[in-house]
Tab-separated table of C-alpha atoms in Angstrom:
chain	number	residue	atom	x	y	z
Y	22	UNK	CA	199.875	114.650	61.272
Y	23	UNK	CA	196.397	114.148	62.729
Y	24	UNK	CA	193.604	116.697	62.488
Y	25	UNK	CA	191.873	117.633	65.701
Y	26	UNK	CA	188.696	119.648	66.001
Y	27	UNK	CA	188.732	121.606	69.216
Y	28	UNK	CA	185.722	123.751	68.319
Y	29	UNK	CA	182.273	122.117	68.735
Y	30	UNK	CA	181.057	124.182	65.768
Y	31	UNK	CA	183.868	122.884	63.558
Y	32	UNK	CA	183.104	119.283	64.601
Y	33	UNK	CA	179.426	119.737	63.589
Y	34	UNK	CA	180.348	121.300	60.237
Y	35	UNK	CA	182.830	118.517	59.434
Y	36	UNK	CA	180.330	115.830	60.438
Y	37	UNK	CA	177.753	117.417	58.111
Y	38	UNK	CA	180.198	117.539	55.210
Y	39	UNK	CA	181.102	113.871	55.736
Y	40	UNK	CA	177.418	112.880	55.916
Y	41	UNK	CA	176.644	114.644	52.629
Y	42	UNK	CA	179.691	113.077	50.968
Y	43	UNK	CA	178.449	109.613	51.965
Y	44	UNK	CA	175.133	110.030	50.087
Y	45	UNK	CA	175.278	108.253	46.701
Y	46	UNK	CA	174.983	110.531	43.697
Y	47	UNK	CA	172.826	109.410	40.792
Y	48	UNK	CA	174.380	109.555	37.351
Y	49	UNK	CA	171.270	111.207	35.974
Y	50	UNK	CA	168.050	112.792	37.178
Y	51	UNK	CA	165.117	110.688	38.457
Y	52	UNK	CA	163.104	108.931	35.773
Y	53	UNK	CA	159.983	110.745	34.604
Y	54	UNK	CA	156.555	109.136	35.054
Y	55	UNK	CA	153.914	108.549	32.422
Y	56	UNK	CA	150.462	106.992	32.400
Y	57	UNK	CA	149.766	104.111	30.032
Y	58	UNK	CA	146.455	102.361	29.428
Y	59	UNK	CA	145.256	98.980	28.237
Y	60	UNK	CA	141.474	98.986	28.045
Y	61	UNK	CA	140.245	99.571	31.593
Y	62	UNK	CA	143.730	99.124	33.124
Y	63	UNK	CA	145.922	102.101	33.983
Y	64	UNK	CA	149.680	101.847	34.543
Y	65	UNK	CA	151.922	104.431	36.148
Y	66	UNK	CA	155.283	103.818	34.515
Y	67	UNK	CA	158.725	105.231	35.067
Y	68	UNK	CA	160.256	106.036	31.691
Y	69	UNK	CA	163.796	104.739	31.107
Y	70	UNK	CA	164.616	106.633	27.898
Y	71	UNK	CA	168.336	107.322	28.425
Y	72	UNK	CA	171.198	104.854	28.344
Y	73	UNK	CA	171.924	105.452	32.063
Y	74	UNK	CA	168.297	104.836	33.046
Y	75	UNK	CA	168.015	101.745	30.846
Y	76	UNK	CA	171.180	100.300	32.412
Y	77	UNK	CA	169.888	100.776	35.969
Y	78	UNK	CA	166.245	99.843	35.360
Y	79	UNK	CA	164.638	98.364	38.473
Y	80	UNK	CA	167.899	97.175	40.028
Y	81	UNK	CA	168.054	97.105	43.831
Y	82	UNK	CA	164.317	97.814	44.245
Y	83	UNK	CA	162.685	95.710	46.957
Y	84	UNK	CA	159.062	96.351	45.990
Y	85	UNK	CA	156.891	97.908	43.323
Y	86	UNK	CA	153.285	99.053	43.796
Y	87	UNK	CA	150.452	97.319	41.940
Y	88	UNK	CA	149.823	98.755	38.459
Y	89	UNK	CA	153.234	100.403	38.499
Y	90	UNK	CA	156.013	99.525	36.072
Y	91	UNK	CA	158.978	100.686	34.077
Y	92	UNK	CA	158.868	101.439	30.356
Y	93	UNK	CA	162.168	101.076	28.521
Y	94	UNK	CA	162.270	103.285	25.420
Y	95	UNK	CA	164.927	102.121	22.967
Y	96	UNK	CA	166.573	104.279	20.311
Y	97	UNK	CA	166.037	101.639	17.620
Y	98	UNK	CA	163.587	98.880	16.898
Y	99	UNK	CA	165.531	95.605	17.332
Y	100	UNK	CA	165.344	92.260	19.111
Y	101	UNK	CA	166.250	93.716	22.515
Y	102	UNK	CA	166.944	91.432	25.477
Y	103	UNK	CA	166.602	91.987	29.222
Y	104	UNK	CA	168.219	90.297	32.205
Y	105	UNK	CA	167.857	90.487	35.964
Y	106	UNK	CA	171.349	90.982	37.382
Y	107	UNK	CA	171.035	92.988	40.608
Y	108	UNK	CA	167.248	93.049	40.275
Y	109	UNK	CA	165.554	91.821	43.442
Y	110	UNK	CA	161.943	91.641	42.199
Y	111	UNK	CA	160.407	88.880	40.067
Y	112	UNK	CA	159.121	90.632	36.950
Y	113	UNK	CA	157.289	90.070	33.699
Y	114	UNK	CA	158.381	92.021	30.646
Y	115	UNK	CA	156.262	92.756	27.583
Y	116	UNK	CA	158.189	93.662	24.460
Y	117	UNK	CA	156.286	96.167	22.302
Y	118	UNK	CA	156.503	97.318	18.695
Y	119	UNK	CA	156.481	100.970	17.555
Y	120	UNK	CA	152.679	101.175	17.885
Y	121	UNK	CA	152.671	99.709	21.407
Y	122	UNK	CA	151.416	96.230	20.459
Y	123	UNK	CA	152.699	93.420	22.666
Y	124	UNK	CA	155.032	91.114	20.735
Y	125	UNK	CA	155.649	88.657	23.572
Y	126	UNK	CA	155.711	88.489	27.375
Y	127	UNK	CA	158.546	86.871	29.324
Y	128	UNK	CA	158.650	86.034	33.042
Y	129	UNK	CA	161.965	86.829	34.744
Y	130	UNK	CA	163.357	85.618	38.048
Y	131	UNK	CA	165.412	87.882	40.359
Y	132	UNK	CA	169.193	88.004	40.295
Y	133	UNK	CA	169.666	85.892	37.185
Y	134	UNK	CA	171.594	86.536	33.991
Y	135	UNK	CA	169.231	84.638	31.692
Y	136	UNK	CA	168.407	86.563	28.526
Y	137	UNK	CA	164.742	87.352	27.897
Y	138	UNK	CA	164.394	88.614	24.339
Y	139	UNK	CA	161.817	90.145	22.066
Y	140	UNK	CA	160.307	87.655	19.611
Y	141	UNK	CA	160.513	90.321	16.856
Y	142	UNK	CA	162.107	93.769	16.624
Y	143	UNK	CA	160.798	95.844	19.560
Y	144	UNK	CA	160.920	99.566	20.319
Y	145	UNK	CA	159.759	99.330	23.952
Y	146	UNK	CA	159.799	96.942	26.908
Y	147	UNK	CA	157.376	97.271	29.817
Y	148	UNK	CA	158.365	95.605	33.100
Y	149	UNK	CA	155.632	94.871	35.630
Y	150	UNK	CA	155.377	92.687	38.727
Y	151	UNK	CA	155.594	88.973	37.884
Y	152	UNK	CA	152.353	87.646	36.420
Y	153	UNK	CA	150.700	91.044	35.891
Y	154	UNK	CA	150.090	90.573	32.147
Y	155	UNK	CA	148.813	86.997	32.594
Y	156	UNK	CA	146.477	87.998	35.453
Y	157	UNK	CA	144.936	90.662	33.206
Y	158	UNK	CA	144.660	88.309	30.208
Y	159	UNK	CA	147.064	90.415	28.132
Y	160	UNK	CA	149.169	88.690	25.478
Y	161	UNK	CA	150.717	89.159	22.029
Y	162	UNK	CA	148.680	91.527	19.872
Y	163	UNK	CA	147.269	93.601	22.760
Y	164	UNK	CA	147.896	97.346	22.326
Y	165	UNK	CA	149.257	99.443	25.186
Y	166	UNK	CA	148.208	103.055	24.683
Y	167	UNK	CA	150.549	105.937	25.379
Y	168	UNK	CA	153.936	104.424	24.482
Y	169	UNK	CA	154.145	105.623	20.882
Y	170	UNK	CA	154.323	109.300	21.942
Y	171	UNK	CA	157.451	108.517	23.996
Y	172	UNK	CA	159.583	107.166	21.119
Y	173	UNK	CA	161.161	110.581	20.476
Y	174	UNK	CA	162.511	110.708	24.055
Y	175	UNK	CA	164.986	107.838	23.510
Y	176	UNK	CA	168.629	108.826	23.580
């Protein structure tokens, strides 16, 4: 049995319902933003503090503004690793301890499954456009201000 829509109004309503149904639904709300600082540098970072947000990360993004990044807030301090499956942007990741000090920085290429791991137990990971940390002269031991207050948000 085929459905037919003789009424123009009914056709418009059904088309609207189908259009709404085709929109992808996010598993969780949008990621909150926070401002981080490193000396004179300011970073606007999305905060990935839930398991759903950490799993999605920057996947499928085609661009990211300068001085913008994503801060992953982990529930525990451990030797966390990142990979780039379904991530289209080349990125650099800085693994950070509980106080926000950089432990190490790793460069990551798009759409790879190579593991990029913290050199020591880390509580945070900050992803920025490829080369951002190097261009700013930031390396192990540099403190990123503002991350430590976010530790309680991890879940």
